[in-house]
Amino acid sequence: MTGRVLPFGPSNPIIQAPMAGGGATPALAAAVSRAGGLGFLAAGYRTAQDVRREIAAVRERTDRPFGVNVFVPDFAAARREPGDDAALARYREELAPEAERYGVTLPEAPAWDDDEWDAKIGLLVDERVPVAGFTFGCPPPEVTARLHDAGSVIMVMVNTPWEAVAAAESGADAVIVQSSGAGGHQAAFLPPPPSWPPTWEAPDDLPELVALVREATDVPLVAAGGIMDGADVAAVLAAGAVAAQLGTAFLRTPESGTHPVHKAALADPRFTRTAFTRAFSGRTARGLANRFMAEHEASAPACYPQVHHLTKGLRRAAAEHGDPEAMALWCGRGYRRCRDLPAAALVEVLMEELAAARA
Ligand SMILES: Cc1cc2nc3c(=O)[nH]c(=O)nc-3n(C[C@H](O)[C@H](O)[C@H](O)COP(=O)(O)O)c2cc1C
């Protein structure tokens, strides 16, 4: 452990999850940080220039700490597996009727890209962001050193005890333990090492997973996945976490930039469950089960971010048509318990409920 001071802990444990795709606006992050939580921007899928503007917009609204989250590219995936191109071409063909339906042209051969990794790391270092968060992997040692020199706290999201150990060894100051009930993409970035049974499965129950990870490492843990109220926060703190990261709970706040069709679907009784899918991005993520997922889940290749690029025009067009059936409606298992409150009021209610649960 580095002993860096964390801008969260058992007495201020509410962290708003970064939400790529427009959800995590500067207004949301600033409102959460001002209310005593930790707000997060999501750099994923945005240009470094846009992220720079968003950081400035948060700083205009608050001088409290906030985080910026970056996706770690899988550089090994850049060296494509033989067959990936063929699998992508087949998937593109399968999606042709969808493209016609929504009036879009699918990209010819969507390419792997690193989501402007170098530029984003340079930006986080330049801007001396209070918290730098990483998803889909650990930052390499050189990046960790630069961010620590710039004074940033580093967080890495994990799904398993061995990923938590790897993150702690990479120099992370805190590790986010994400359960299978979480909305959006799973962090998953390492297969089980030989010392773990290859069939090991993470428990669905978040406090149980936190307790298992607690046994594997003493790095401070943040829990994420299906946390919707103060009693849920109390349960993960009791299991050994120092804070809770909530994404879905903030999706319907007025400050969230989540598309209105997505916000409406969360309260629409026609959607009855969430499911994992890689049909939209090529990586496993949880969202409301809809038509696109049902029709394409079985054939979507595990090619991220090429599948993301292949489907993004379709998803945008579906949103413009007001049709949630071909949108990625990311949310966690707790989505029915979303509350329509401004972000600051939600942080306040969560803290009151936490106090009541601890009393
Ligand atoms: C719409 C949406 C977008 C997300 N985007 C990101 C992201 O850009 N980076 C990230 O680290 N996690 C992202 N997540 C996952 C969150 O970090 C977190 O694990 C998850 O929201 C926790 O589960 P919950 O949604 O049930 O609270 C996203 C989640 C949602 C719902």
PDB file of C-alpha atoms in Angstrom, residues 80-90 301 303:
ATOM      1  CA  ARG A  80      -5.617 -10.053 -34.418  1.00  0.00           C
ATOM      2  CA  GLU A  81      -6.346 -13.730 -34.012  1.00  0.00           C
ATOM      3  CA  PRO A  82      -6.646 -15.492 -37.369  1.00  0.00           C
ATOM      4  CA  GLY A  83     -10.346 -15.754 -38.070  1.00  0.00           C
ATOM      5  CA  ASP A  84     -11.359 -12.538 -36.331  1.00  0.00           C
ATOM      6  CA  ASP A  85     -11.717 -10.691 -39.610  1.00  0.00           C
ATOM      7  CA  ALA A  86     -13.898 -13.473 -40.972  1.00  0.00           C
ATOM      8  CA  ALA A  87     -16.023 -13.549 -37.806  1.00  0.00           C
ATOM      9  CA  LEU A  88     -16.464  -9.765 -37.962  1.00  0.00           C
ATOM     10  CA  ALA A  89     -17.387  -9.913 -41.637  1.00  0.00           C
ATOM     11  CA  ARG A  90     -20.014 -12.600 -40.883  1.00  0.00           C
ATOM     12  CA  PRO A 301     -17.676 -12.309 -31.999  1.00  0.00           C
ATOM     13  CA  CYS A 303     -13.797  -8.615 -30.793  1.00  0.00           C
TER      14      CYS A 303
END
